[in-house]
XYZ file of C-alpha atoms in Angstrom:
772
model
C 116.679 116.687 88.488
C 119.109 113.919 88.754
C 119.697 111.099 91.287
C 117.757 112.360 94.216
C 114.812 112.885 91.790
C 114.781 109.644 89.811
C 116.103 107.321 92.470
C 112.932 107.926 94.468
C 110.900 106.218 91.717
C 111.399 102.571 92.497
C 108.778 100.055 93.491
C 106.163 98.671 91.130
C 102.808 100.037 92.152
C 100.092 97.714 93.409
C 96.898 99.578 92.661
C 94.449 97.966 95.064
C 90.766 97.313 94.429
C 89.185 100.744 94.268
C 86.372 99.407 92.078
C 83.269 101.535 91.872
C 80.543 101.982 89.269
C 79.009 105.377 88.593
C 76.630 106.834 86.010
C 77.266 109.676 83.606
C 74.637 112.228 82.744
C 73.013 112.007 79.314
C 74.316 115.434 78.220
C 77.989 114.536 78.241
C 79.816 115.867 75.170
C 81.439 112.806 73.624
C 83.081 114.533 70.640
C 86.302 112.869 69.529
C 89.452 114.844 68.890
C 90.344 115.558 65.281
C 92.788 113.247 63.580
C 95.784 115.260 62.396
C 98.094 112.352 61.706
C 98.331 112.856 57.948
C 99.131 116.566 58.293
C 101.768 115.788 60.872
C 103.352 113.185 58.575
C 103.452 115.668 55.724
C 105.147 118.276 57.878
C 107.638 115.740 59.188
C 108.581 114.622 55.685
C 109.693 118.144 54.782
C 111.937 118.632 57.803
C 115.027 116.947 59.162
C 115.574 119.205 62.143
C 115.138 118.255 65.784
C 111.767 119.992 65.806
C 110.615 117.761 62.950
C 111.706 114.674 64.853
C 109.598 115.826 67.771
C 106.640 116.143 65.398
C 107.137 112.577 64.148
C 107.450 111.310 67.695
C 104.231 113.050 68.701
C 102.477 111.452 65.719
C 103.731 108.013 66.759
C 102.451 108.549 70.263
C 99.009 109.446 69.001
C 98.911 106.189 67.027
C 99.554 104.164 70.162
C 97.434 106.189 72.546
C 93.710 106.655 72.144
C 91.042 108.394 74.187
C 88.637 105.945 75.852
C 85.067 106.492 74.749
C 82.534 107.071 77.528
C 79.011 106.231 76.464
C 76.331 108.491 77.882
C 74.032 106.836 80.378
C 76.309 103.823 80.802
C 77.867 103.021 84.176
C 81.563 103.869 84.535
C 84.013 101.570 86.228
C 86.704 104.026 87.323
C 89.172 101.151 87.703
C 88.977 100.359 83.969
C 92.626 99.933 82.838
C 91.912 102.162 79.824
C 91.590 105.108 82.205
C 95.171 104.765 83.468
C 98.516 105.505 81.879
C 101.472 103.182 82.160
C 103.904 104.343 84.786
C 107.118 103.464 82.916
C 106.060 104.972 79.610
C 104.822 108.095 81.376
C 108.238 108.405 83.035
C 109.824 108.512 79.568
C 107.529 111.435 78.773
C 108.929 113.191 81.843
C 112.514 112.704 80.640
C 111.476 113.957 77.215
C 110.613 117.280 78.852
C 114.123 117.411 80.306
C 115.558 116.784 76.833
C 113.497 119.599 75.385
C 114.967 121.938 78.011
C 118.354 121.056 76.499
C 116.942 121.872 73.060
C 115.573 125.240 74.179
C 117.836 127.945 72.741
C 116.553 130.478 75.258
C 118.334 128.472 77.991
C 122.020 129.454 78.502
C 124.398 127.181 76.615
C 126.154 125.455 79.520
C 122.794 124.968 81.240
C 121.621 123.173 78.091
C 124.625 120.855 78.409
C 123.596 120.206 82.027
C 120.029 119.400 81.006
C 121.328 116.941 78.411
C 123.500 115.252 81.027
C 120.518 115.117 83.405
C 118.487 113.495 80.622
C 121.080 110.726 80.314
C 121.517 110.409 84.081
C 117.771 109.944 84.405
C 117.882 107.233 81.737
C 120.670 105.427 83.592
C 118.649 105.266 86.779
C 115.484 104.401 84.872
C 117.195 101.310 83.465
C 118.869 100.410 86.763
C 115.577 100.449 88.642
C 112.422 100.538 86.550
C 113.456 98.657 83.397
C 115.248 96.107 85.558
C 111.962 95.519 87.377
C 109.983 95.095 84.129
C 112.632 92.718 82.766
C 112.363 90.666 85.952
C 108.591 90.450 85.456
C 109.080 89.282 81.868
C 111.555 86.594 82.923
C 109.279 85.316 85.678
C 106.149 85.406 83.537
C 104.428 87.807 85.939
C 101.104 89.389 85.100
C 100.664 93.133 84.690
C 100.731 94.877 88.065
C 99.766 98.469 87.242
C 96.252 99.837 87.036
C 96.727 100.171 83.258
C 97.247 96.348 83.001
C 99.856 96.681 80.238
C 101.731 93.336 80.042
C 105.433 93.505 81.029
C 106.647 92.232 77.644
C 104.669 94.935 75.847
C 106.038 97.530 78.274
C 109.591 96.418 77.541
C 109.044 96.688 73.796
C 107.489 100.143 74.060
C 110.228 101.356 76.427
C 112.923 100.266 73.964
C 111.239 101.977 71.030
C 110.681 105.249 72.817
C 114.115 105.368 74.451
C 115.832 104.761 71.109
C 113.837 107.582 69.527
C 114.778 109.957 72.319
C 118.460 109.038 72.407
C 118.681 109.496 68.644
C 117.258 112.969 69.099
C 119.672 113.675 71.969
C 122.628 112.545 69.863
C 121.618 114.848 67.045
C 121.213 117.726 69.489
C 124.743 117.181 70.792
C 126.458 116.758 67.441
C 124.616 119.349 65.354
C 123.724 121.990 67.916
C 125.536 121.966 71.248
C 129.003 120.963 70.003
C 129.125 123.716 67.346
C 127.744 126.278 69.820
C 130.381 125.335 72.399
C 133.056 125.721 69.724
C 131.770 129.215 68.961
C 132.318 130.007 72.636
C 135.914 128.671 72.409
C 135.113 125.399 74.245
C 136.127 122.738 71.752
C 135.856 119.011 72.381
C 138.526 117.561 70.136
C 139.997 114.184 69.252
C 143.540 113.432 70.316
C 144.539 112.760 66.704
C 143.428 116.249 65.629
C 145.688 118.084 68.075
C 149.040 119.620 67.106
C 152.162 117.675 68.014
C 152.992 119.746 71.120
C 149.554 119.185 72.617
C 149.747 115.458 71.945
C 153.094 115.326 73.712
C 151.561 116.958 76.780
C 148.752 114.404 76.816
C 151.088 111.495 76.124
C 153.267 112.504 79.052
C 150.166 112.801 81.252
C 149.071 109.317 80.201
C 152.448 107.799 81.034
C 152.682 109.389 84.480
C 149.062 109.664 85.686
C 146.997 107.025 83.882
C 149.225 104.159 82.684
C 150.123 102.965 86.218
C 146.424 102.718 87.151
C 145.236 100.710 84.148
C 144.762 96.950 84.357
C 144.320 95.158 81.008
C 142.515 91.815 81.273
C 143.038 89.113 78.684
C 140.076 87.087 77.442
C 140.944 83.499 76.561
C 140.537 79.942 77.841
C 142.708 80.722 80.846
C 141.163 84.118 81.489
C 137.339 84.074 81.480
C 135.490 87.235 80.552
C 135.889 89.554 83.555
C 133.026 90.840 85.680
C 132.225 94.363 84.501
C 131.050 96.864 87.110
C 127.893 98.933 86.717
C 128.045 102.060 84.469
C 131.828 101.962 84.015
C 133.346 102.833 80.610
C 135.218 99.857 79.143
C 137.107 98.857 76.016
C 136.872 95.559 74.208
C 140.126 95.159 72.263
C 141.341 92.904 69.461
C 145.127 92.399 69.445
C 147.391 90.861 66.844
C 150.932 89.659 67.522
C 153.748 91.596 65.850
C 155.516 88.269 65.165
C 152.574 86.147 64.064
C 149.590 87.709 62.333
C 147.548 84.590 63.047
C 148.005 85.101 66.793
C 144.903 87.129 67.602
C 143.990 87.862 71.199
C 141.197 89.760 72.967
C 141.230 91.913 76.084
C 139.044 94.132 78.196
C 140.260 97.422 79.662
C 138.326 99.497 82.198
C 138.567 103.263 82.050
C 139.414 104.259 85.638
C 136.860 106.400 87.446
C 139.437 108.085 89.677
C 141.022 110.207 86.940
C 139.426 113.343 85.432
C 137.029 112.644 82.562
C 137.826 115.965 80.889
C 141.378 117.103 80.103
C 141.652 120.839 79.388
C 144.305 122.226 77.040
C 144.322 126.038 77.035
C 145.105 127.639 73.705
C 148.702 128.728 73.266
C 150.113 127.035 76.386
C 152.617 124.327 75.521
C 153.956 123.645 79.024
C 154.552 119.898 79.362
C 153.922 120.250 83.098
C 150.399 121.485 82.517
C 147.914 119.986 85.007
C 145.165 119.670 82.381
C 142.623 120.881 84.930
C 140.203 123.669 84.101
C 141.208 127.137 85.174
C 138.834 130.106 85.041
C 141.596 132.120 83.373
C 141.282 129.991 80.220
C 139.524 132.100 77.618
C 139.816 129.359 74.993
C 140.196 125.687 75.678
C 140.400 122.360 73.892
C 138.829 119.487 75.805
C 139.968 115.893 75.336
C 138.000 113.011 76.828
C 140.163 110.716 78.903
C 138.797 107.617 77.142
C 139.975 109.083 73.827
C 143.473 109.494 75.244
C 143.452 105.947 76.649
C 142.349 104.511 73.317
C 145.147 106.337 71.496
C 147.810 105.133 73.947
C 146.497 101.697 74.950
C 148.950 99.814 72.738
C 151.637 100.552 75.356
C 149.777 98.160 77.651
C 150.314 95.203 75.284
C 154.023 94.890 74.414
C 154.570 92.705 71.383
C 151.020 93.209 70.138
C 149.288 95.778 68.020
C 145.738 96.987 68.574
C 143.837 95.721 65.564
C 140.422 97.043 66.670
C 138.799 98.481 69.769
C 135.384 99.598 70.881
C 133.859 101.193 73.948
C 130.994 99.684 75.900
C 129.137 100.338 79.120
C 126.874 98.055 81.133
C 123.832 99.093 83.137
C 122.943 96.621 85.861
C 119.939 96.000 88.051
C 120.459 97.984 91.260
C 117.006 97.216 92.642
C 118.067 94.162 94.595
C 116.317 93.123 97.775
C 117.782 93.540 101.226
C 116.950 90.471 103.278
C 115.788 92.553 106.238
C 113.710 89.834 107.841
C 116.655 87.447 107.990
C 119.318 89.996 108.916
C 120.567 90.138 112.487
C 122.228 93.472 111.689
C 120.497 95.817 109.244
C 123.663 97.915 108.891
C 125.667 94.865 107.788
C 122.864 93.753 105.462
C 122.753 97.116 103.698
C 126.551 97.193 103.421
C 126.505 93.754 101.760
C 123.720 94.902 99.452
C 125.740 97.952 98.334
C 128.714 95.698 97.515
C 126.565 93.259 95.553
C 124.672 95.925 93.635
C 127.695 96.799 91.497
C 127.325 93.422 89.831
C 123.570 92.914 89.538
C 121.971 91.387 86.452
C 122.661 93.165 83.164
C 119.770 95.300 81.963
C 121.367 97.321 79.150
C 124.590 97.281 77.131
C 125.595 100.539 75.449
C 128.074 100.307 72.593
C 130.067 103.314 71.499
C 130.466 104.762 68.046
C 132.621 102.730 65.683
C 132.288 99.438 67.553
C 133.350 96.735 65.032
C 130.664 94.108 64.419
C 132.952 91.215 65.374
C 133.723 92.838 68.728
C 130.040 93.575 69.301
C 129.246 89.914 68.627
C 131.985 88.863 71.049
C 130.489 91.063 73.761
C 126.968 89.777 73.185
C 128.229 86.202 73.382
C 130.183 86.665 76.618
C 127.648 88.893 78.342
C 124.769 86.620 77.310
C 122.385 89.453 76.527
C 119.373 89.718 74.254
C 119.112 92.029 71.204
C 116.630 94.324 72.958
C 119.270 95.038 75.614
C 121.746 96.504 73.104
C 121.787 100.274 72.633
C 124.238 101.827 70.193
C 125.331 105.371 70.972
C 126.903 107.849 68.571
C 128.054 110.311 71.226
C 130.329 109.740 74.250
C 129.172 107.080 76.688
C 128.320 108.022 80.283
C 127.050 111.391 79.125
C 125.648 111.968 82.605
C 129.216 112.909 83.589
C 129.056 115.916 81.252
C 127.354 117.742 84.109
C 130.842 118.816 85.247
C 131.542 120.281 81.792
C 128.457 122.448 82.196
C 129.813 123.696 85.531
C 132.990 125.297 84.199
C 133.358 128.970 85.038
C 131.681 130.821 82.167
C 129.070 133.086 83.787
C 127.795 134.411 80.457
C 126.854 130.872 79.437
C 125.054 130.024 82.679
C 122.009 131.143 84.632
C 122.477 134.350 86.542
C 122.396 133.937 90.296
C 118.850 134.430 91.547
C 118.250 136.860 94.394
C 117.366 135.037 97.618
C 116.446 136.115 101.121
C 117.236 134.876 104.605
C 114.258 134.829 106.962
C 115.021 137.448 109.596
C 113.633 135.230 112.339
C 116.314 132.671 111.461
C 119.245 134.885 110.528
C 121.461 133.389 113.245
C 121.733 136.682 115.108
C 118.534 136.565 117.163
C 116.640 134.073 119.293
C 114.749 132.048 116.694
C 112.711 130.231 119.355
C 111.093 133.416 120.597
C 110.084 134.268 117.034
C 108.705 130.793 116.322
C 106.617 130.868 119.529
C 104.876 133.973 118.198
C 104.017 132.572 114.785
C 104.726 129.733 112.378
C 107.470 130.251 109.820
C 107.104 128.779 106.322
C 110.125 128.750 104.024
C 110.121 128.280 100.257
C 113.510 127.121 99.012
C 115.639 128.097 97.150
C 114.065 131.560 97.226
C 114.310 131.384 101.014
C 117.863 130.338 101.756
C 118.215 126.900 103.284
C 120.640 128.561 105.664
C 117.562 129.443 107.733
C 116.964 125.730 108.461
C 120.662 125.202 109.176
C 120.588 128.161 111.583
C 117.571 126.669 113.368
C 119.356 123.348 113.901
C 122.686 124.951 114.758
C 121.143 127.343 117.268
C 119.395 124.381 118.873
C 122.750 122.584 119.064
C 124.397 125.496 120.885
C 121.498 126.817 122.999
C 122.020 125.793 126.663
C 118.243 125.605 127.154
C 117.868 122.887 124.501
C 117.980 119.431 126.073
C 117.255 117.175 123.093
C 117.267 117.114 119.271
C 115.684 114.390 117.166
C 116.252 114.322 113.414
C 115.449 112.163 110.387
C 118.207 111.833 107.792
C 117.428 110.523 104.302
C 119.789 112.248 101.862
C 121.883 114.829 103.670
C 124.796 115.143 101.218
C 128.534 114.539 101.390
C 129.597 117.525 103.523
C 126.586 118.025 105.748
C 126.195 121.076 108.018
C 123.276 119.247 109.670
C 125.541 116.389 110.726
C 128.081 118.870 112.073
C 125.393 120.550 114.168
C 124.197 117.224 115.576
C 127.771 116.320 116.502
C 128.193 119.725 118.167
C 124.969 119.217 120.120
C 126.209 115.890 121.376
C 129.565 117.426 122.321
C 127.653 119.910 124.450
C 125.908 117.109 126.303
C 122.463 117.218 124.669
C 120.407 114.116 123.975
C 120.660 113.634 120.208
C 118.757 111.049 118.186
C 119.310 110.521 114.462
C 116.941 108.290 112.507
C 119.113 107.380 109.507
C 117.433 105.711 106.560
C 120.058 103.277 105.299
C 117.850 102.195 102.402
C 117.809 105.565 100.609
C 118.641 104.335 97.119
C 122.094 105.372 95.829
C 122.861 107.039 99.177
C 123.192 103.864 101.241
C 126.986 103.973 101.484
C 127.077 107.634 102.446
C 124.364 107.130 105.060
C 126.266 104.186 106.540
C 129.319 106.415 106.946
C 127.285 109.183 108.606
C 125.585 106.715 110.906
C 128.892 105.282 112.074
C 130.380 108.733 112.683
C 127.330 109.802 114.691
C 127.431 106.604 116.743
C 131.102 107.136 117.563
C 130.194 110.583 118.932
C 127.540 109.111 121.216
C 124.486 110.020 119.152
C 121.580 107.602 119.508
C 121.357 106.293 115.933
C 118.292 104.348 114.763
C 118.245 102.615 111.386
C 114.528 102.507 110.716
C 112.044 99.718 110.173
C 112.090 96.325 108.558
C 109.990 96.612 105.410
C 109.492 100.382 105.643
C 111.542 103.354 104.511
C 111.514 106.482 106.655
C 111.056 109.262 104.128
C 109.552 111.921 106.429
C 111.618 115.125 106.868
C 111.470 115.987 110.569
C 113.492 117.822 113.170
C 112.256 118.037 116.775
C 113.890 120.392 119.297
C 113.067 120.049 123.003
C 113.823 123.115 125.124
C 113.549 123.699 128.876
C 112.046 127.176 129.380
C 110.647 129.140 132.334
C 107.183 127.709 131.868
C 108.463 124.156 131.446
C 109.378 121.997 128.469
C 108.632 123.573 125.073
C 108.963 121.820 121.716
C 109.745 123.169 118.244
C 109.444 121.271 114.976
C 110.611 121.594 111.390
C 108.651 119.580 108.809
C 109.872 119.751 105.225
C 109.025 118.504 101.764
C 112.705 118.010 100.876
C 115.850 116.482 102.305
C 118.179 118.134 104.816
C 120.671 118.690 102.019
C 122.177 122.153 101.668
C 123.374 121.493 98.104
C 120.150 120.182 96.579
C 118.215 122.931 98.397
C 119.779 125.395 95.915
C 118.177 123.723 92.902
C 115.070 121.991 94.344
C 111.947 123.940 95.193
C 110.757 122.801 98.614
C 108.579 123.991 101.461
C 109.354 123.824 105.156
C 107.199 124.600 108.202
C 108.782 125.564 111.514
C 106.220 125.640 114.311
C 105.710 125.481 118.049
C 102.090 124.330 117.704
C 101.559 121.997 120.658
C 99.470 119.398 118.827
C 101.865 119.144 115.863
C 104.869 118.971 118.181
C 103.164 116.252 120.244
C 102.446 114.300 117.055
C 106.088 114.519 115.960
C 107.200 113.426 119.448
C 104.915 110.400 119.242
C 106.150 109.568 115.736
C 109.796 109.670 116.813
C 108.916 107.291 119.639
C 107.311 104.969 117.110
C 110.390 105.157 114.862
C 112.890 104.569 117.654
C 110.805 102.259 119.833
C 108.020 99.818 119.055
C 104.843 101.882 119.290
C 101.870 101.529 116.978
C 99.708 104.626 116.407
C 96.886 104.575 113.864
C 95.888 108.236 113.969
C 97.541 111.437 115.093
C 96.151 114.725 116.342
C 96.868 116.826 113.264
C 99.429 115.020 111.105
C 98.681 112.506 108.366
C 101.229 109.707 108.716
C 101.694 106.736 106.402
C 101.352 103.820 106.279
C 98.383 104.051 108.693
C 96.510 107.341 108.375
C 97.708 109.197 105.277
C 95.802 107.277 102.608
C 92.460 107.184 104.463
C 92.806 110.863 105.404
C 93.414 112.039 101.816
C 90.628 109.762 100.586
C 88.267 111.196 103.196
C 89.105 114.775 102.166
C 88.356 113.972 98.507
C 85.065 112.320 99.440
C 84.110 115.242 101.693
C 84.802 117.606 98.812
C 82.381 115.625 96.670
C 79.690 115.727 99.363
C 80.135 119.456 99.943
C 80.087 120.125 96.205
C 76.762 118.345 95.847
C 75.378 120.618 98.528
C 77.068 123.932 97.684
C 78.463 123.565 94.144
C 81.919 124.948 94.932
C 84.055 121.800 95.032
C 87.673 122.511 94.229
C 90.883 120.505 94.783
C 94.461 121.529 93.980
C 97.336 119.076 94.056
C 101.029 119.783 93.590
C 103.284 116.732 93.757
C 106.113 114.905 92.052
C 104.218 111.748 91.119
C 100.523 110.895 90.859
C 100.445 107.132 90.395
C 98.347 105.378 93.039
C 95.297 103.737 91.453
C 93.010 104.097 94.455
C 93.662 107.823 94.807
C 93.224 108.350 91.054
C 89.916 106.467 91.206
C 88.730 108.831 93.964
C 89.751 111.835 91.854
C 87.832 110.411 88.886
C 84.743 110.044 91.079
C 85.142 113.632 92.257
C 85.450 114.851 88.657
C 82.318 112.960 87.620
C 80.513 114.654 90.519
C 81.636 118.048 89.122
C 84.500 118.925 91.464
C 87.165 121.054 89.787
C 90.594 119.428 90.187
C 93.824 121.178 89.183
C 97.076 119.220 89.334
C 100.678 120.316 88.960
C 102.673 117.103 88.608
C 106.356 117.301 87.776
C 107.050 113.634 87.034
C 104.907 110.549 86.520
C 101.153 110.984 86.234
C 99.040 107.896 85.522
C 95.781 109.861 85.595
C 94.278 110.782 82.226
C 92.774 114.282 82.356
C 90.152 115.795 80.095
C 88.215 112.658 79.105
C 84.602 113.757 78.584
C 82.326 112.165 81.137
C 85.191 110.916 83.310
C 87.920 113.485 83.917
C 86.741 116.543 82.049
C 86.989 118.529 85.293
C 90.614 117.525 85.870
C 93.617 119.364 84.432
C 97.257 118.299 84.700
C 100.237 120.462 83.975
C 103.949 120.041 84.564
C 106.604 122.674 85.146
C 110.141 121.779 84.111
C 112.664 124.568 84.261
C 115.703 125.913 86.014
C 114.665 124.430 89.370
C 113.389 120.949 90.068
C 109.866 121.245 91.425
C 109.848 119.107 94.568
C 107.315 120.603 96.995
C 104.063 118.773 97.730
C 100.882 120.723 98.444
C 97.366 119.278 98.842
C 94.519 121.823 99.049
C 90.766 121.297 99.457
C 88.243 124.142 99.309
C 85.955 122.363 101.800
C 83.145 124.873 101.206
C 85.422 127.793 102.081
C 86.808 126.182 105.236
C 90.078 125.471 103.423
C 92.309 122.508 104.239
C 95.934 122.573 103.128
C 98.687 120.038 103.762
C 102.358 119.983 102.833
C 104.943 117.247 103.355
C 107.101 114.484 101.963
C 104.476 112.214 100.403
C 103.604 111.773 96.756
C 100.483 109.929 95.713
C 102.216 106.621 95.034
C 101.471 103.238 96.556
C 104.995 102.981 97.937
C 104.619 106.340 99.723
C 101.195 105.526 101.075
C 101.796 101.870 101.963
C 105.526 101.241 102.308
C 107.036 104.341 103.880
C 106.777 106.571 106.890
C 105.660 109.863 105.356
C 104.197 112.961 106.959
C 101.774 115.617 105.758
C 101.266 118.553 108.080
C 98.366 121.024 107.985
C 98.994 124.687 107.302
C 96.880 126.125 110.084
C 97.153 129.871 109.555
C 94.889 131.447 106.969
C 97.458 134.056 105.873
C 100.088 131.402 105.167
C 97.562 129.293 103.248
C 96.592 132.319 101.193
C 100.204 133.179 100.450
C 101.020 129.610 99.370
C 97.938 129.613 97.148
C 98.749 132.959 95.516
C 102.545 132.741 95.333
C 102.920 129.063 94.461
C 99.764 127.221 93.424
C 97.899 129.844 91.391
C 101.157 131.259 90.062
C 102.216 127.863 88.730
C 98.800 127.182 87.275
C 99.073 130.515 85.426
C 102.669 129.927 84.262
C 103.269 130.568 80.558
C 107.018 129.931 80.276
C 107.929 126.453 81.568
C 104.566 124.700 81.403
C 103.574 121.442 79.775
C 99.892 120.564 79.436
C 98.843 116.930 79.577
C 96.143 115.681 77.236
C 93.731 112.761 77.652
C 95.985 110.418 75.637
C 98.825 111.101 78.063
C 100.933 113.216 75.717
C 102.334 116.530 76.926
C 102.424 119.686 74.846
C 104.571 122.616 75.802
C 102.453 125.686 76.387
C 103.147 128.384 73.818
C 102.107 131.819 75.009
C 99.781 133.461 72.488
C 100.670 136.911 71.258
C 99.329 139.518 73.650
C 99.073 137.174 76.650
C 100.840 138.348 79.784
C 104.082 136.518 80.533
C 103.992 134.582 83.812
C 107.203 132.869 84.925
C 106.468 130.879 88.097
C 110.132 130.106 88.747
C 111.237 133.723 88.530
C 112.690 134.584 91.924
C 111.158 138.047 91.833
C 107.776 136.398 92.381
C 108.904 134.881 95.683
C 110.817 137.605 97.473
C 107.968 138.227 99.909
C 107.652 135.897 102.881
C 104.918 133.266 102.884
C 104.147 133.957 106.568
């Protein structure tokens, strides 16, 4: 739920002109929801707990969000901005759900720490990308771009208010709940000053030998301008006074190095001055000191002849959503490399100031950084809390999720000929319940099989130590034709992808860097094999990246097939990506930016037509984001026609469900739990002749217009039925990790009534049977 999740939410959505006017029947129930604001205020006034803060926040949201009134018999313009939620504000609601996972006492303690760090990591990326974009619109005087038509300045104000409310709640959670609970489990985060003398000596010695030589203090005066501060680094602003002349006051900046451990572990009872201060699973009790606390205590050694009069911590979040000048670049690789270097010093979007920052130092920072008041965020807990993920990963099994049982598809166990099995029937995998090792075995067997003559693969985010890359290198070593389509513009993975691309090129792999103006987001692997009957092709199409690490925590679907039409489509698409072809439609695949949008639109419209004739219209959608205005308008039209539409949307949803006369036939729920829901499934009843598609595409303008995405049909009835029963209907029936979206856009966590059967859609026991 961290970078790979949020970093995919980037471009501002252009919503198109899906204008249409429809009429509502006279019998529409137009009853307004009851106003419970006063009761909520009364309850909030009596409580000071986190739960009470949530109540107050919900009340505030209801004040700012109203349900549009649909008048019976009046025509409805489904592009009316009132019918759409703001993308940025809805994203904050998504991160709120992550925060409430950290607040959930039924979640193991260290997992709660992880959820809190994910909450802050999400906020970092939100500011780096989305808030930076809104701020740019404000500065340029741009008009509202979303279907909701909320002006950028108003968005910025609302973002600031909501983020401050949430971070205040997160700070209280850390200080009053998680910190004391960690202490009860003998994991104590302590200040340097509170340690006994022997422990301080250990840390002092560590500072002198391991940290002091790395630090670089930077004076701030007429001869030393304020230094350029890199993105998301922890820094100190320091006021110094001369030991000889109290009127000699100087200022300095000190960066906390990012190549030393953030957490220093002091096991109870061990006074060895040679201690490594690294966590060891043998530690039953441990004191944890933050490295910035140690640096602050010892920083005076960096300024001989001066005393530290005051110091404060700060952290800058910069705009990382710069533009790569692809059209002007002779070498896309070089252009992306330059972009990565420049991104560290993009425009300032947010300045976080740590606890205890003196006012005079805060004013000095604001003056030198030239920031506005709305860009200042004061934080009462450690800065860069996203790095606390590693604290949640220490070896305490009783405080973490138990390992879920998983299975390895027997057809892809590495011991048998997977190609013979795939020729007989399609294989559909559901990760992490189906081990991703099955996909790795498929690619590795292709790399080593003497009958395989070529492998073509897309690479978007494949991780730091990639088994897929190793298999492609092995295939090339064995003389096979290997093509890797590497997307250099995968946000926050550009540098890693550059390194992989260069290594593959050195090995003789045919590396292609994608398109100018388009990202290649499709997840494809094509294997070409020479068999007795001639050339035979095999394809893997996934909803997630070829990343073995994220596959353990993301739920994703993957189809492995030898279907001739699908394989021919993938072959054609690879030729388009590596050559200069232009194909508008494919045999069975939906491919953006040409055919995916019109194909989904056509399926929705066909569902409406069939419903008018047969009365059984039904659509199910499972995706990460539902944002595109034109698609939402089509769903509104389908709802008005009476089609039942059930959506499971993990992240942003700009559609407003449950509005009488407009979207009363649409429901939206979100599942946020142990695993990050990442699979995309689009299902249409089609009068019993079901149509189901899975793939990489969310319903966002950038996916439909600005990327190469693929949706593949699930052709076999049994597999469709299994996906419906074991994923779609199971998630719609979930009672444990579900959030229900209301017409005002607010989410409420589903609370299972007494006597209702418990349904946990993420429980591995529900997925131990194969989908094929």
